């Protein structure tokens, strides 16, 4: 049965939290004793001190991963056998769903209703999906001279460093380690220092499921740990989700070390285009509110720019204002809460600075614009601006908070020009009643995902996820994700 607000609070008060790194099958503290504090952003409460991995821990983890991979105890297991162990891992994630959801909520300020319904089930589904897929894909027999047998096969790439963000800690991590483990690799997971708790707990569940020591490890720490992994000569691949600025640094580090494979899922400034023949303006407005206020706007795919046709601008704003009123920041442990807390003070101050920028540059404040419960946690009101032009700072830069820019256009060509006028290309949406318009506009939008008459729906593992331009390269999810964690080999046998 679902827990009540009081029951979640009681659970939080009795929860035992692990804060150490997980290396070669066991939890270990940093050799130098260095730690950093993990705080609840909704209350400021100190949760636990987290071990900050240093050079000794990084070397131990990489050595263990290389040793475990080279032994073949995971990489040479039959795909079906690996899949069975990963399905046991997924089952354990489900069995510990409430614990993991609570860790996520306390750590990242996310509403418990979201972590129990989306984040943790989504992570289990991802691991299970790749577990079931890995024994159903094969190689090729190339059409060559009949005196030659030509085989094209895929092999595990080796040691993978997965560096993941703080906004969807367990879900984004699963999108990396799910396919990487399924393909036979050893994984070193580096969670964000802002939200490391679920990654640390997952390590013990992976061992319990039967994943061999050294194959799944967790190194907490800040940017220095990520840089060390990106520079390490014995890591074969880095998969990163985070900001474009950090992604560029990782690419440089990888190039300057051993030219390891680098896969980057980066930022976004996604346009949500409302055409005058929108089939349901009220639904579009509710969807637009969810696209920017869900997860406190801390989403790379956030629909942070609504482009609305001049003919329906006033009607849309009226509907949007009603929809936005449903998002009220509140205690993340309350199952009824739709908005939680901003991840930390740095991000909180950054979002408030962007709001101030919007006001100073002449944008009309439609709703919000202030801190909520300033003395009780890092909460910000859902905020929307009507912008006089599309080149304001809040219209161009990724805010990663609950701040929407509403921009007016007069024809489709102008809408597409504004939509594509960004360094990013992660996601976009268009609302129209005309099927041909939907196809034409979708083709012209430079984005990795385009939704039509919805936003951020259909989050099935069958769809690849990633972006164009400076939103990164490679794809998470779907069978295409396996391409990132394997190498192609051609074998030619003369008969």
CSV table of C-alpha atoms in Angstrom, one decimal:
chain,number,residue,atom,x,y,z
A,1,UNK,CA,0.0,0.0,0.0
A,2,UNK,CA,1.1,3.6,-0.7
A,3,UNK,CA,2.6,5.4,2.3
A,4,UNK,CA,1.2,8.5,3.8
A,5,UNK,CA,3.1,11.7,4.4
A,6,UNK,CA,3.5,10.8,8.1
A,7,UNK,CA,4.7,7.3,7.1
A,8,UNK,CA,7.3,8.7,4.8
A,9,UNK,CA,8.5,11.0,7.5
A,10,UNK,CA,8.8,8.1,9.9
A,11,UNK,CA,10.7,6.0,7.3
A,12,UNK,CA,13.1,8.9,6.8
A,13,UNK,CA,13.8,9.2,10.5
A,14,UNK,CA,14.8,5.6,10.7
A,15,UNK,CA,16.6,5.2,7.4
A,16,UNK,CA,20.2,4.0,7.5
A,17,UNK,CA,22.3,5.7,4.8
A,18,UNK,CA,25.6,4.4,3.4
A,19,UNK,CA,28.1,7.1,2.3
A,20,UNK,CA,31.2,5.2,1.4
A,21,UNK,CA,32.6,4.3,-2.0
A,22,UNK,CA,32.1,0.8,-3.4
A,23,UNK,CA,35.3,-0.8,-4.8
A,24,UNK,CA,35.9,-4.4,-5.7
A,25,UNK,CA,32.9,-5.7,-3.9
A,26,UNK,CA,33.0,-3.8,-0.7
A,27,UNK,CA,32.3,-0.4,0.8
A,28,UNK,CA,35.5,1.6,1.6
A,29,UNK,CA,36.2,5.0,3.1
A,30,UNK,CA,38.7,7.3,1.4
A,31,UNK,CA,42.2,6.6,2.5
A,32,UNK,CA,42.8,10.2,3.5
A,33,UNK,CA,39.5,10.4,5.3
A,34,UNK,CA,38.2,13.2,3.1
A,35,UNK,CA,34.4,13.5,3.0
A,36,UNK,CA,31.7,16.0,1.9
A,37,UNK,CA,28.3,16.6,3.5
A,38,UNK,CA,25.1,15.4,1.9
A,39,UNK,CA,22.3,17.8,2.8
A,40,UNK,CA,18.5,17.6,2.3
A,41,UNK,CA,17.7,20.6,0.1
A,42,UNK,CA,14.1,20.8,1.4
A,43,UNK,CA,15.2,21.2,5.0
A,44,UNK,CA,18.9,21.8,5.2
A,45,UNK,CA,19.2,18.6,7.3
A,46,UNK,CA,22.6,16.9,7.3
A,47,UNK,CA,22.0,13.3,6.0
A,48,UNK,CA,25.4,11.7,5.9
A,49,UNK,CA,29.1,12.4,5.2
A,50,UNK,CA,30.1,11.0,1.8
A,51,UNK,CA,33.5,9.5,1.2
A,52,UNK,CA,35.4,11.7,-1.4
A,53,UNK,CA,37.3,9.3,-3.6
A,54,UNK,CA,41.0,10.3,-4.0
A,55,UNK,CA,43.8,9.0,-6.2
A,56,UNK,CA,44.2,5.7,-4.2
A,57,UNK,CA,40.5,4.9,-4.6
A,58,UNK,CA,40.4,5.7,-8.2
A,59,UNK,CA,43.4,3.5,-8.9
A,60,UNK,CA,42.0,0.7,-6.9
A,61,UNK,CA,38.7,0.9,-8.7
A,62,UNK,CA,40.2,1.1,-12.2
A,63,UNK,CA,42.6,-1.8,-11.4
A,64,UNK,CA,39.7,-3.9,-10.1
A,65,UNK,CA,37.6,-3.1,-13.1
A,66,UNK,CA,40.4,-4.0,-15.5
A,67,UNK,CA,41.2,-7.2,-13.7
A,68,UNK,CA,37.6,-8.2,-13.6
A,69,UNK,CA,37.0,-7.5,-17.2
A,70,UNK,CA,40.1,-9.2,-18.4
A,71,UNK,CA,39.3,-12.3,-16.4
A,72,UNK,CA,36.2,-12.8,-18.6
A,73,UNK,CA,34.0,-13.7,-15.6
A,74,UNK,CA,31.5,-11.2,-16.9
A,75,UNK,CA,32.4,-10.3,-20.5
A,76,UNK,CA,32.6,-13.9,-21.7
A,77,UNK,CA,29.4,-15.1,-19.9
A,78,UNK,CA,26.8,-16.2,-22.4
A,79,UNK,CA,24.4,-13.2,-23.0
A,80,UNK,CA,21.6,-15.2,-21.6
A,81,UNK,CA,23.5,-15.7,-18.3
A,82,UNK,CA,24.4,-12.0,-18.0
A,83,UNK,CA,20.7,-11.2,-18.7
A,84,UNK,CA,19.5,-13.5,-15.9
A,85,UNK,CA,21.8,-11.8,-13.4
A,86,UNK,CA,20.7,-8.3,-14.6
A,87,UNK,CA,17.1,-9.4,-14.3
A,88,UNK,CA,17.8,-10.3,-10.7
A,89,UNK,CA,19.3,-6.9,-10.2
A,90,UNK,CA,16.2,-5.3,-11.6
A,91,UNK,CA,14.1,-7.4,-9.3
A,92,UNK,CA,16.1,-6.2,-6.3
A,93,UNK,CA,15.7,-2.6,-7.4
A,94,UNK,CA,11.9,-3.2,-7.3
A,95,UNK,CA,12.1,-4.9,-4.0
A,96,UNK,CA,13.9,-2.0,-2.5
A,97,UNK,CA,11.9,0.6,-4.4
A,98,UNK,CA,10.6,2.6,-1.3
A,99,UNK,CA,14.1,2.8,0.2
A,100,UNK,CA,15.6,4.0,-3.1
A,101,UNK,CA,12.8,6.4,-3.7
A,102,UNK,CA,13.2,7.9,-0.3
A,103,UNK,CA,17.0,8.2,-0.7
A,104,UNK,CA,16.4,10.0,-4.0
A,105,UNK,CA,13.8,12.4,-2.5
A,106,UNK,CA,15.9,13.2,0.6
A,107,UNK,CA,19.1,13.7,-1.5
A,108,UNK,CA,17.7,15.6,-4.5
A,109,UNK,CA,14.5,17.3,-3.2
A,110,UNK,CA,12.4,15.4,-5.7
A,111,UNK,CA,8.7,14.8,-4.8
A,112,UNK,CA,8.2,11.3,-3.4
A,113,UNK,CA,5.3,10.8,-5.7
A,114,UNK,CA,7.7,11.1,-8.7
A,115,UNK,CA,10.5,9.0,-7.3
A,116,UNK,CA,8.1,6.1,-6.5
A,117,UNK,CA,6.2,6.3,-9.8
A,118,UNK,CA,8.9,7.4,-12.3
A,119,UNK,CA,12.5,7.4,-11.2
A,120,UNK,CA,12.9,4.0,-9.4
A,121,UNK,CA,10.5,2.0,-11.6
A,122,UNK,CA,12.2,3.5,-14.6
A,123,UNK,CA,15.6,2.4,-13.5
A,124,UNK,CA,14.4,-1.1,-12.9
A,125,UNK,CA,12.7,-1.2,-16.3
A,126,UNK,CA,15.9,0.0,-18.0
A,127,UNK,CA,18.0,-2.7,-16.4
A,128,UNK,CA,15.4,-5.3,-17.2
A,129,UNK,CA,15.0,-4.1,-20.8
A,130,UNK,CA,18.6,-4.5,-21.6
A,131,UNK,CA,18.8,-7.8,-19.8
A,132,UNK,CA,16.1,-9.1,-22.0
A,133,UNK,CA,17.5,-7.6,-25.2
A,134,UNK,CA,21.2,-8.6,-25.0
A,135,UNK,CA,20.7,-12.3,-26.1
A,136,UNK,CA,18.5,-11.3,-29.0
A,137,UNK,CA,21.0,-9.3,-31.1
A,138,UNK,CA,23.8,-10.8,-33.2
A,139,UNK,CA,26.4,-10.0,-35.7
A,140,UNK,CA,26.6,-10.3,-39.5
A,141,UNK,CA,28.0,-12.6,-42.2
A,142,UNK,CA,29.4,-10.2,-44.8
A,143,UNK,CA,28.7,-11.0,-48.5
A,144,UNK,CA,32.3,-11.5,-49.7
A,145,UNK,CA,34.2,-13.9,-52.0
A,146,UNK,CA,32.9,-17.5,-51.5
A,147,UNK,CA,36.4,-18.6,-50.4
A,148,UNK,CA,36.2,-16.2,-47.4
A,149,UNK,CA,33.9,-16.4,-44.4
A,150,UNK,CA,33.5,-12.8,-43.3
A,151,UNK,CA,32.1,-12.2,-39.8
A,152,UNK,CA,31.2,-8.9,-38.2
A,153,UNK,CA,30.8,-9.1,-34.5
A,154,UNK,CA,30.6,-6.8,-31.5
A,155,UNK,CA,32.7,-7.1,-28.4
A,156,UNK,CA,32.5,-5.4,-25.0
A,157,UNK,CA,34.6,-2.2,-25.1
A,158,UNK,CA,36.2,-2.8,-21.6
A,159,UNK,CA,36.1,-0.5,-18.7
A,160,UNK,CA,33.4,2.2,-18.8
A,161,UNK,CA,33.3,5.3,-16.6
A,162,UNK,CA,29.7,6.5,-16.3
A,163,UNK,CA,29.5,10.1,-15.0
A,164,UNK,CA,25.9,11.0,-14.3
A,165,UNK,CA,24.0,14.1,-13.3
A,166,UNK,CA,22.1,15.1,-10.2
A,167,UNK,CA,18.6,15.8,-11.6
A,168,UNK,CA,17.6,12.2,-12.2
A,169,UNK,CA,20.3,10.3,-10.3
A,170,UNK,CA,19.1,6.7,-10.4
A,171,UNK,CA,17.4,6.9,-13.7
A,172,UNK,CA,20.2,8.5,-15.7
A,173,UNK,CA,22.6,6.1,-14.1
A,174,UNK,CA,20.6,3.1,-15.2
A,175,UNK,CA,20.6,4.5,-18.8
A,176,UNK,CA,24.4,4.2,-18.7
A,177,UNK,CA,25.1,1.1,-16.6
A,178,UNK,CA,22.1,-0.9,-17.9
A,179,UNK,CA,23.4,-1.3,-21.5
A,180,UNK,CA,27.1,-1.1,-20.5
A,181,UNK,CA,26.7,-4.1,-18.2
A,182,UNK,CA,24.5,-6.0,-20.6
A,183,UNK,CA,27.2,-5.7,-23.3
A,184,UNK,CA,29.7,-7.3,-20.9
A,185,UNK,CA,31.7,-4.3,-19.7
A,186,UNK,CA,33.0,-3.3,-16.3
A,187,UNK,CA,31.4,-0.1,-15.0
A,188,UNK,CA,32.7,2.6,-12.7
A,189,UNK,CA,29.8,4.8,-11.8
A,190,UNK,CA,30.6,8.4,-10.7
A,191,UNK,CA,27.5,10.0,-9.3
A,192,UNK,CA,27.1,13.7,-8.9
A,193,UNK,CA,28.4,15.0,-5.6
A,194,UNK,CA,25.0,16.6,-5.2
A,195,UNK,CA,23.0,13.4,-5.3
A,196,UNK,CA,25.2,10.2,-4.7
A,197,UNK,CA,22.9,8.2,-2.3
A,198,UNK,CA,21.1,5.9,-4.7
A,199,UNK,CA,24.2,5.1,-6.7
A,200,UNK,CA,26.0,4.0,-3.5
A,201,UNK,CA,23.0,1.8,-2.4
A,202,UNK,CA,22.7,0.3,-5.9
A,203,UNK,CA,26.2,-1.1,-5.7
A,204,UNK,CA,25.3,-3.5,-2.8
A,205,UNK,CA,22.2,-4.6,-4.7
A,206,UNK,CA,24.3,-5.3,-7.8
A,207,UNK,CA,26.6,-7.6,-5.8
A,208,UNK,CA,23.6,-9.3,-4.2
A,209,UNK,CA,22.2,-10.0,-7.6
A,210,UNK,CA,25.4,-11.8,-8.6
A,211,UNK,CA,27.3,-9.2,-10.6
A,212,UNK,CA,31.0,-10.1,-10.0
A,213,UNK,CA,33.3,-7.9,-7.8
A,214,UNK,CA,35.0,-5.2,-9.9
A,215,UNK,CA,32.3,-5.2,-12.5
A,216,UNK,CA,30.0,-2.5,-10.9
A,217,UNK,CA,31.8,0.1,-8.7
A,218,UNK,CA,30.8,3.5,-7.4
A,219,UNK,CA,33.2,6.4,-6.8
A,220,UNK,CA,31.6,9.5,-5.1
A,221,UNK,CA,33.3,12.8,-5.3
A,222,UNK,CA,33.4,16.1,-7.2
A,223,UNK,CA,34.7,17.2,-10.5
A,224,UNK,CA,38.2,16.0,-9.7
A,225,UNK,CA,37.1,12.4,-9.7
A,226,UNK,CA,35.3,12.8,-13.1
A,227,UNK,CA,38.4,14.4,-14.6
A,228,UNK,CA,40.7,11.7,-13.3
A,229,UNK,CA,38.4,9.0,-14.9
A,230,UNK,CA,38.3,10.9,-18.1
A,231,UNK,CA,42.1,11.2,-18.1
A,232,UNK,CA,42.9,7.6,-17.0
A,233,UNK,CA,44.8,5.6,-19.5
A,234,UNK,CA,43.2,2.3,-18.5
A,235,UNK,CA,39.6,3.4,-19.0
A,236,UNK,CA,38.2,2.6,-22.5
A,237,UNK,CA,35.0,4.7,-22.6
A,238,UNK,CA,33.4,7.6,-20.8
A,239,UNK,CA,29.6,8.1,-20.9
A,240,UNK,CA,28.6,11.5,-19.5
A,241,UNK,CA,25.3,13.3,-18.9
A,242,UNK,CA,25.5,16.9,-17.7
A,243,UNK,CA,26.2,20.4,-18.8
A,244,UNK,CA,27.6,21.2,-22.2
A,245,UNK,CA,30.5,23.1,-20.6
A,246,UNK,CA,31.7,20.1,-18.6
A,247,UNK,CA,31.1,17.7,-21.5
A,248,UNK,CA,33.5,19.7,-23.6
A,249,UNK,CA,36.2,19.4,-20.9
A,250,UNK,CA,35.6,15.6,-20.7
A,251,UNK,CA,36.1,15.4,-24.5
A,252,UNK,CA,39.4,17.3,-24.2
A,253,UNK,CA,40.6,15.1,-21.4
A,254,UNK,CA,39.7,11.9,-23.2
A,255,UNK,CA,41.5,13.1,-26.4
A,256,UNK,CA,44.6,14.1,-24.4
A,257,UNK,CA,44.9,10.8,-22.7
A,258,UNK,CA,44.2,7.5,-24.5
A,259,UNK,CA,41.6,8.7,-27.0
A,260,UNK,CA,39.0,6.8,-25.1
A,261,UNK,CA,35.5,6.7,-26.6
A,262,UNK,CA,33.4,9.6,-25.3
A,263,UNK,CA,29.6,9.8,-25.3
A,264,UNK,CA,27.9,13.0,-24.2
A,265,UNK,CA,24.3,13.8,-23.4
A,266,UNK,CA,24.3,17.5,-22.7
A,267,UNK,CA,22.1,20.6,-22.3
A,268,UNK,CA,19.0,21.8,-23.9
A,269,UNK,CA,16.8,24.9,-24.5
A,270,UNK,CA,13.8,23.1,-26.0
A,271,UNK,CA,11.1,24.9,-27.9
A,272,UNK,CA,7.4,24.0,-27.5
A,273,UNK,CA,5.6,25.4,-30.6
A,274,UNK,CA,1.8,26.1,-30.3
A,275,UNK,CA,0.4,26.7,-33.8
A,276,UNK,CA,-3.0,28.4,-34.3
A,277,UNK,CA,-4.7,25.1,-35.2
A,278,UNK,CA,-3.7,23.5,-31.9
A,279,UNK,CA,-6.3,20.8,-31.4
A,280,UNK,CA,-6.7,21.4,-27.6
A,281,UNK,CA,-5.4,24.6,-26.2
A,282,UNK,CA,-6.2,23.8,-22.6
A,283,UNK,CA,-4.3,20.4,-22.9
A,284,UNK,CA,-1.4,22.2,-24.6
A,285,UNK,CA,-1.2,24.7,-21.7
A,286,UNK,CA,-1.3,21.9,-19.1
A,287,UNK,CA,1.4,20.0,-21.0
A,288,UNK,CA,3.5,23.2,-21.3
A,289,UNK,CA,3.3,23.7,-17.5
A,290,UNK,CA,4.4,20.1,-16.9
A,291,UNK,CA,7.2,20.4,-19.4
A,292,UNK,CA,8.8,23.2,-17.4
A,293,UNK,CA,7.7,22.7,-13.8
A,294,UNK,CA,8.0,18.9,-13.5
A,295,UNK,CA,11.1,18.1,-11.5
A,296,UNK,CA,11.3,21.8,-10.6
A,297,UNK,CA,12.5,22.4,-14.2
A,298,UNK,CA,15.7,20.5,-13.5
A,299,UNK,CA,15.5,18.6,-16.8
A,300,UNK,CA,17.7,18.8,-19.9
A,301,UNK,CA,14.6,18.3,-22.0
A,302,UNK,CA,12.6,21.0,-20.2
A,303,UNK,CA,10.2,22.8,-22.5
A,304,UNK,CA,11.7,26.1,-21.4
A,305,UNK,CA,10.6,28.1,-24.4
A,306,UNK,CA,7.0,28.2,-25.5
A,307,UNK,CA,6.6,29.6,-28.9
A,308,UNK,CA,2.9,30.6,-29.4
A,309,UNK,CA,1.2,32.1,-32.5
A,310,UNK,CA,0.0,35.7,-32.0
A,311,UNK,CA,-3.6,34.8,-32.9
A,312,UNK,CA,-3.9,32.5,-29.9
A,313,UNK,CA,-1.4,34.1,-27.5
A,314,UNK,CA,-3.9,35.6,-25.1
A,315,UNK,CA,-6.1,32.5,-25.0
A,316,UNK,CA,-3.0,30.3,-24.4
A,317,UNK,CA,-1.7,32.5,-21.6
A,318,UNK,CA,-5.0,32.4,-19.8
A,319,UNK,CA,-5.1,28.6,-19.9
A,320,UNK,CA,-1.4,28.4,-19.0
A,321,UNK,CA,-1.9,30.6,-15.9
A,322,UNK,CA,-4.6,28.2,-14.7
A,323,UNK,CA,-2.4,25.2,-15.3
A,324,UNK,CA,0.6,26.7,-13.5
A,325,UNK,CA,-1.4,27.3,-10.4
A,326,UNK,CA,-1.5,23.6,-9.8
A,327,UNK,CA,2.3,23.5,-9.2
A,328,UNK,CA,2.9,24.6,-5.6
A,329,UNK,CA,6.3,23.9,-4.0
A,330,UNK,CA,5.8,21.7,-0.9
A,331,UNK,CA,7.4,19.1,1.3
A,332,UNK,CA,8.8,16.5,-1.1
A,333,UNK,CA,7.8,13.7,1.4
A,334,UNK,CA,4.2,14.6,0.9
A,335,UNK,CA,2.8,12.2,-1.8
A,336,UNK,CA,0.5,15.1,-2.9
A,337,UNK,CA,3.4,17.5,-3.7
A,338,UNK,CA,4.0,18.2,-7.4
A,339,UNK,CA,7.1,20.4,-6.9
A,340,UNK,CA,9.9,19.9,-4.5
A,341,UNK,CA,13.1,21.7,-3.7
A,342,UNK,CA,16.0,23.0,-5.9
A,343,UNK,CA,19.0,20.7,-5.6
A,344,UNK,CA,21.3,23.0,-3.7
A,345,UNK,CA,22.1,26.6,-2.8
A,346,UNK,CA,24.3,27.1,-5.9
A,347,UNK,CA,21.5,26.2,-8.3
A,348,UNK,CA,18.9,28.0,-6.2
A,349,UNK,CA,20.9,31.3,-6.4
A,350,UNK,CA,21.5,30.7,-10.1
A,351,UNK,CA,17.8,30.3,-10.9
A,352,UNK,CA,16.9,33.4,-8.9
A,353,UNK,CA,19.6,35.4,-10.7
A,354,UNK,CA,18.0,34.3,-14.1
A,355,UNK,CA,14.6,35.5,-12.8
A,356,UNK,CA,16.1,38.9,-11.9
A,357,UNK,CA,17.7,39.0,-15.3
A,358,UNK,CA,14.4,38.4,-17.0
A,359,UNK,CA,12.8,41.3,-15.1
A,360,UNK,CA,15.7,43.7,-15.8
A,361,UNK,CA,15.7,42.9,-19.5
A,362,UNK,CA,12.0,43.8,-19.8
A,363,UNK,CA,10.2,40.5,-19.8
A,364,UNK,CA,6.7,40.6,-18.3
A,365,UNK,CA,6.4,38.4,-15.2
A,366,UNK,CA,3.3,36.2,-15.7
A,367,UNK,CA,3.5,34.2,-12.5
A,368,UNK,CA,6.0,33.3,-9.7
A,369,UNK,CA,9.3,35.0,-9.7
A,370,UNK,CA,10.2,34.6,-6.0
A,371,UNK,CA,11.6,32.2,-3.6
A,372,UNK,CA,9.0,30.1,-1.7
A,373,UNK,CA,9.3,29.5,2.0
A,374,UNK,CA,12.7,31.2,2.0
A,375,UNK,CA,13.3,30.2,5.6
A,376,UNK,CA,12.3,26.5,5.2
A,377,UNK,CA,14.3,25.2,2.3
A,378,UNK,CA,15.4,25.8,-1.3
A,379,UNK,CA,12.0,26.3,-2.9
A,380,UNK,CA,11.3,28.5,-5.9
A,381,UNK,CA,7.8,29.4,-7.2
A,382,UNK,CA,6.9,28.2,-10.7
A,383,UNK,CA,7.8,31.2,-12.9
A,384,UNK,CA,6.8,32.3,-16.4
A,385,UNK,CA,7.7,35.3,-18.4
A,386,UNK,CA,6.1,36.8,-21.6
A,387,UNK,CA,9.2,37.9,-23.5
A,388,UNK,CA,9.2,40.8,-25.9
A,389,UNK,CA,11.8,39.2,-28.1
A,390,UNK,CA,13.6,35.9,-28.4
A,391,UNK,CA,17.1,37.1,-27.6
A,392,UNK,CA,16.7,37.7,-23.9
A,393,UNK,CA,19.1,35.9,-21.6
A,394,UNK,CA,16.4,33.8,-20.2
A,395,UNK,CA,15.3,32.8,-23.7
A,396,UNK,CA,18.8,31.6,-24.8
A,397,UNK,CA,20.6,30.1,-21.8
A,398,UNK,CA,19.8,26.9,-20.1
A,399,UNK,CA,18.4,27.8,-16.6
A,400,UNK,CA,17.7,24.3,-15.2
A,401,UNK,CA,14.9,25.6,-13.0
A,402,UNK,CA,11.2,26.3,-13.1
A,403,UNK,CA,11.4,29.3,-15.4
A,404,UNK,CA,9.5,29.5,-18.7
A,405,UNK,CA,9.9,32.0,-21.5
A,406,UNK,CA,6.8,32.6,-23.7
A,407,UNK,CA,7.7,34.0,-27.1
A,408,UNK,CA,5.2,35.2,-29.8
A,409,UNK,CA,5.6,34.3,-33.5
A,410,UNK,CA,3.5,35.1,-36.6
A,411,UNK,CA,4.1,32.3,-39.1
A,412,UNK,CA,5.6,28.8,-39.2
A,413,UNK,CA,8.9,30.0,-40.8
A,414,UNK,CA,9.5,32.4,-38.0
A,415,UNK,CA,8.6,29.8,-35.3
A,416,UNK,CA,11.1,27.3,-36.8
A,417,UNK,CA,13.8,30.0,-37.1
A,418,UNK,CA,13.4,30.9,-33.4
A,419,UNK,CA,13.2,27.3,-32.4
A,420,UNK,CA,16.5,26.4,-34.1
A,421,UNK,CA,18.3,29.5,-33.1
A,422,UNK,CA,20.1,27.9,-30.2
A,423,UNK,CA,23.3,26.0,-29.7
A,424,UNK,CA,21.3,23.1,-28.4
A,425,UNK,CA,19.2,20.5,-30.1
A,426,UNK,CA,17.9,18.0,-27.6
A,427,UNK,CA,14.1,18.1,-27.8
A,428,UNK,CA,11.2,20.1,-29.3
A,429,UNK,CA,7.4,19.9,-29.7
A,430,UNK,CA,4.7,21.1,-32.1
A,431,UNK,CA,1.0,21.3,-31.6
A,432,UNK,CA,-1.2,21.2,-34.7
A,433,UNK,CA,-4.3,19.6,-36.1
A,434,UNK,CA,-2.8,19.1,-39.5
A,435,UNK,CA,-0.8,15.9,-40.1
A,436,UNK,CA,1.2,17.3,-43.0
A,437,UNK,CA,2.2,20.4,-40.9
A,438,UNK,CA,3.2,18.0,-38.1
A,439,UNK,CA,5.6,16.1,-40.4
A,440,UNK,CA,6.9,19.2,-42.1
A,441,UNK,CA,7.7,21.1,-38.9
A,442,UNK,CA,9.1,18.0,-37.2
A,443,UNK,CA,11.6,17.5,-40.1
A,444,UNK,CA,12.8,21.1,-39.9
A,445,UNK,CA,13.3,21.1,-36.2
A,446,UNK,CA,17.0,20.3,-35.3
A,447,UNK,CA,16.3,18.1,-32.3
A,448,UNK,CA,16.9,14.5,-31.3
A,449,UNK,CA,13.3,14.1,-30.1
A,450,UNK,CA,10.2,15.8,-31.4
A,451,UNK,CA,6.8,15.4,-29.8
A,452,UNK,CA,3.6,16.2,-31.6
A,453,UNK,CA,0.6,17.2,-29.6
A,454,UNK,CA,2.3,16.2,-26.4
A,455,UNK,CA,5.5,16.8,-24.4
A,456,UNK,CA,7.8,14.4,-22.8
A,457,UNK,CA,5.5,11.5,-23.3
A,458,UNK,CA,6.1,7.9,-24.5
A,459,UNK,CA,9.2,7.5,-22.4
A,460,UNK,CA,9.6,3.9,-23.6
A,461,UNK,CA,13.1,2.3,-23.8
A,462,UNK,CA,12.5,1.5,-27.5
A,463,UNK,CA,13.2,5.1,-28.4
A,464,UNK,CA,16.8,6.4,-28.6
A,465,UNK,CA,17.5,9.6,-26.6
A,466,UNK,CA,20.1,12.2,-27.3
A,467,UNK,CA,20.5,15.5,-29.2
A,468,UNK,CA,21.9,17.4,-32.2
A,469,UNK,CA,24.5,20.2,-32.1
A,470,UNK,CA,25.9,21.0,-28.6
A,471,UNK,CA,23.3,18.8,-26.9
A,472,UNK,CA,25.9,16.0,-27.4
A,473,UNK,CA,26.5,12.8,-29.4
A,474,UNK,CA,25.5,9.2,-29.2
A,475,UNK,CA,22.1,7.9,-27.8
A,476,UNK,CA,20.9,6.5,-24.5
A,477,UNK,CA,18.0,4.0,-24.4
A,478,UNK,CA,17.0,1.6,-27.2
A,479,UNK,CA,19.3,-1.0,-28.9
A,480,UNK,CA,21.3,2.0,-30.3
A,481,UNK,CA,22.7,2.5,-26.7
A,482,UNK,CA,24.5,-0.8,-27.0
A,483,UNK,CA,26.6,0.6,-29.9
A,484,UNK,CA,28.3,3.0,-27.4
A,485,UNK,CA,29.6,0.2,-25.2
A,486,UNK,CA,31.0,-2.2,-27.8
A,487,UNK,CA,33.6,-2.4,-30.6
A,488,UNK,CA,33.0,-3.8,-34.1
A,489,UNK,CA,35.3,-6.5,-35.2
A,490,UNK,CA,35.7,-7.9,-38.7
A,491,UNK,CA,37.0,-11.5,-38.9
A,492,UNK,CA,37.9,-12.9,-42.3
A,493,UNK,CA,38.6,-16.7,-42.6
A,494,UNK,CA,40.0,-18.1,-45.8
A,495,UNK,CA,38.6,-21.5,-46.6
